[in-house]
Amino acid sequence: MNKMTYLSNFIIIFILLFGLINFNYYLLNYKNKFNETLSYFFNKNNNYEKNLFTLSIIILTTFGLIASINTIVFCINKNIYYTLWLFVPISFLGYLFFFKTKYEIVNLFNFKKILNYKYYKLKHFLLDLLIFILFIIIINRVFIDWNDQDELFQYGNYTRLFAQGWVISDNIYEPYTLSGQVFGDFTRFGELMFSPFYLIGDNFISIRILRTFIFLLNLSCFYFFINYLTNSKFISKVCVLLVITIPEFSYLGPFSLKVDFLLFSYEITSIILLSIALDYYIKNKKKSNLEIISLLIFLSTFFSLFAFSIKLTGGYLLFVNSLIYVFIIFKNLKFFTKGKYVLPILIIFLFFIICFPQIFHQIIKYGNPFYPLRGPWLFFFNEG
């Protein structure tokens, strides 16, 4: 491809992406419910923190939507260009919602308070400086070529292949080998998430930049969560610093194409939402607003669906979320039977959209919905 083609792809893909972001924002904040829910947990003077938290939720939801559509299309043996055409009407709706809400989403991208940094205490300044330096190192690694075997032959490879028209029938009959080819038989939810962005330049630079942006939003969510629990900015910054310096992130950070980072992003978001909901429920008990709890646990379960689709280990968090959600529903059955049953039904529907294509593929090919794991569920399938 020539430079003009890359430029055209960049413009088209990011126009579609912004429409998808608007679409998800409108649905998430329908009737201002999400914004009202967050108002219970954010100081009124900290709108920029609430905006970053909301933006993180919206961005992760958007990329989850992209991965879900890519996976469905991949499972029916169609290539990436079918997904791009499917994004067009959804993105168009997003732009209609953008104008309907009078450009409300633009407020989420207001980073004035962060850019207008003011020095006020030495220990805070030193922490901020250290976090900034570490993040600069992460950004630097975004532009470094990788030579890790998994990057070259598995994760990055499948992201590239789908972008170049690869479909499931191209490797569905490949046999299991100890060399790791078994992973090629999976439907690649995490890898397919960023495939459209490979078309910008036929490289992974834009993908790594987007993943780094997601990591920044993850850190802002984590900062808010710790600050919410401790009411200490210093402790919150120390915790953020600890997350950045986790040895795993020095190798599997956003600059890597491995799905472990995406698993972290969706799991930490799910855990934060679940923890806030449970903290609110326990503190307020009978005085708690069940609509707030229902929405937060719904979102927590929603993100754990993505985590499970990215990697089977995400199933543990999905199981915990599901148990808590069922417990909350049965403990407050009257509330959910009086017109508040939409979210529980919606989460079941989303399970079939997000997770079932992969599970169905595993059942058809291996007779095991959670292949290569084995367990008591095999009694109900051919492999058992």
PDB file of N, CA and C in Angstrom, residues 127 130-131 134 138 215 219 222-223 226 234-250 264 268:
ATOM      1  N   LEU A 127       6.758  11.882  43.415  1.00  0.00           N
ATOM      2  CA  LEU A 127       5.961  10.737  42.951  1.00  0.00           C
ATOM      3  C   LEU A 127       5.455  10.965  41.536  1.00  0.00           C
ATOM      4  N   LEU A 130       8.289  10.610  39.067  1.00  0.00           N
ATOM      5  CA  LEU A 130       8.671   9.214  38.857  1.00  0.00           C
ATOM      6  C   LEU A 130       7.660   8.492  37.971  1.00  0.00           C
ATOM      7  N   ILE A 131       6.375   8.727  38.227  1.00  0.00           N
ATOM      8  CA  ILE A 131       5.322   8.136  37.389  1.00  0.00           C
ATOM      9  C   ILE A 131       5.462   8.615  35.947  1.00  0.00           C
ATOM     10  N   LEU A 134       8.497   6.906  34.241  1.00  0.00           N
ATOM     11  CA  LEU A 134       8.189   5.506  33.918  1.00  0.00           C
ATOM     12  C   LEU A 134       7.249   5.417  32.722  1.00  0.00           C
ATOM     13  N   ILE A 138       7.637   3.648  28.981  1.00  0.00           N
ATOM     14  CA  ILE A 138       6.633   2.787  28.345  1.00  0.00           C
ATOM     15  C   ILE A 138       6.337   3.268  26.932  1.00  0.00           C
ATOM     16  N   PHE A 215      -4.010   1.792  28.915  1.00  0.00           N
ATOM     17  CA  PHE A 215      -3.271   1.603  30.166  1.00  0.00           C
ATOM     18  C   PHE A 215      -3.319   2.867  31.019  1.00  0.00           C
ATOM     19  N   LEU A 219      -4.930   3.196  34.763  1.00  0.00           N
ATOM     20  CA  LEU A 219      -4.244   3.780  35.916  1.00  0.00           C
ATOM     21  C   LEU A 219      -5.076   4.873  36.567  1.00  0.00           C
ATOM     22  N   PHE A 222      -7.708   3.155  38.572  1.00  0.00           N
ATOM     23  CA  PHE A 222      -7.108   2.571  39.769  1.00  0.00           C
ATOM     24  C   PHE A 222      -6.812   3.659  40.802  1.00  0.00           C
ATOM     25  N   TYR A 223      -6.325   4.802  40.328  1.00  0.00           N
ATOM     26  CA  TYR A 223      -6.060   5.939  41.218  1.00  0.00           C
ATOM     27  C   TYR A 223      -7.344   6.380  41.912  1.00  0.00           C
ATOM     28  N   ILE A 226      -8.427   3.727  44.645  1.00  0.00           N
ATOM     29  CA  ILE A 226      -7.648   3.773  45.883  1.00  0.00           C
ATOM     30  C   ILE A 226      -7.947   5.058  46.652  1.00  0.00           C
ATOM     31  N   PHE A 234      -1.760  10.754  48.183  1.00  0.00           N
ATOM     32  CA  PHE A 234      -0.397  10.230  48.254  1.00  0.00           C
ATOM     33  C   PHE A 234      -0.405   8.702  48.159  1.00  0.00           C
ATOM     34  N   ILE A 235      -1.236   8.044  48.954  1.00  0.00           N
ATOM     35  CA  ILE A 235      -1.341   6.583  48.918  1.00  0.00           C
ATOM     36  C   ILE A 235      -1.786   6.120  47.536  1.00  0.00           C
ATOM     37  N   SER A 236      -2.706   6.854  46.941  1.00  0.00           N
ATOM     38  CA  SER A 236      -3.217   6.495  45.613  1.00  0.00           C
ATOM     39  C   SER A 236      -2.109   6.541  44.569  1.00  0.00           C
ATOM     40  N   LYS A 237      -1.273   7.561  44.648  1.00  0.00           N
ATOM     41  CA  LYS A 237      -0.167   7.695  43.691  1.00  0.00           C
ATOM     42  C   LYS A 237       0.884   6.608  43.898  1.00  0.00           C
ATOM     43  N   VAL A 238       1.144   6.264  45.165  1.00  0.00           N
ATOM     44  CA  VAL A 238       2.088   5.176  45.450  1.00  0.00           C
ATOM     45  C   VAL A 238       1.569   3.869  44.849  1.00  0.00           C
ATOM     46  N   CYS A 239       0.263   3.619  44.977  1.00  0.00           N
ATOM     47  CA  CYS A 239      -0.343   2.395  44.424  1.00  0.00           C
ATOM     48  C   CYS A 239      -0.251   2.372  42.902  1.00  0.00           C
ATOM     49  N   VAL A 240      -0.469   3.520  42.278  1.00  0.00           N
ATOM     50  CA  VAL A 240      -0.331   3.614  40.815  1.00  0.00           C
ATOM     51  C   VAL A 240       1.100   3.311  40.410  1.00  0.00           C
ATOM     52  N   LEU A 241       2.046   3.852  41.167  1.00  0.00           N
ATOM     53  CA  LEU A 241       3.463   3.605  40.899  1.00  0.00           C
ATOM     54  C   LEU A 241       3.793   2.120  41.009  1.00  0.00           C
ATOM     55  N   LEU A 242       3.223   1.460  41.999  1.00  0.00           N
ATOM     56  CA  LEU A 242       3.448   0.027  42.178  1.00  0.00           C
ATOM     57  C   LEU A 242       2.901  -0.776  40.995  1.00  0.00           C
ATOM     58  N   VAL A 243       1.743  -0.357  40.496  1.00  0.00           N
ATOM     59  CA  VAL A 243       1.151  -1.050  39.343  1.00  0.00           C
ATOM     60  C   VAL A 243       2.055  -0.905  38.120  1.00  0.00           C
ATOM     61  N   ILE A 244       2.551   0.296  37.887  1.00  0.00           N
ATOM     62  CA  ILE A 244       3.406   0.537  36.719  1.00  0.00           C
ATOM     63  C   ILE A 244       4.686  -0.297  36.787  1.00  0.00           C
ATOM     64  N   THR A 245       5.215  -0.476  38.017  1.00  0.00           N
ATOM     65  CA  THR A 245       6.499  -1.166  38.177  1.00  0.00           C
ATOM     66  C   THR A 245       6.353  -2.667  38.406  1.00  0.00           C
ATOM     67  N   ILE A 246       5.142  -3.213  38.277  1.00  0.00           N
ATOM     68  CA  ILE A 246       4.987  -4.671  38.372  1.00  0.00           C
ATOM     69  C   ILE A 246       5.879  -5.322  37.314  1.00  0.00           C
ATOM     70  N   PRO A 247       6.717  -6.282  37.703  1.00  0.00           N
ATOM     71  CA  PRO A 247       7.638  -6.906  36.732  1.00  0.00           C
ATOM     72  C   PRO A 247       6.943  -7.425  35.479  1.00  0.00           C
ATOM     73  N   GLU A 248       5.731  -7.933  35.652  1.00  0.00           N
ATOM     74  CA  GLU A 248       4.980  -8.453  34.498  1.00  0.00           C
ATOM     75  C   GLU A 248       4.765  -7.369  33.450  1.00  0.00           C
ATOM     76  N   PHE A 249       4.528  -6.119  33.922  1.00  0.00           N
ATOM     77  CA  PHE A 249       4.280  -5.037  32.985  1.00  0.00           C
ATOM     78  C   PHE A 249       5.557  -4.552  32.305  1.00  0.00           C
ATOM     79  N   SER A 250       6.699  -4.831  32.912  1.00  0.00           N
ATOM     80  CA  SER A 250       7.947  -4.441  32.262  1.00  0.00           C
ATOM     81  C   SER A 250       8.175  -5.275  31.001  1.00  0.00           C
ATOM     82  N   PHE A 264      -5.795  -7.999  31.899  1.00  0.00           N
ATOM     83  CA  PHE A 264      -5.617  -7.117  33.057  1.00  0.00           C
ATOM     84  C   PHE A 264      -6.561  -5.921  32.982  1.00  0.00           C
ATOM     85  N   ILE A 268      -9.311  -5.591  35.884  1.00  0.00           N
ATOM     86  CA  ILE A 268      -9.165  -4.566  36.915  1.00  0.00           C
ATOM     87  C   ILE A 268     -10.365  -3.617  36.902  1.00  0.00           C
TER      88      ILE A 268
END
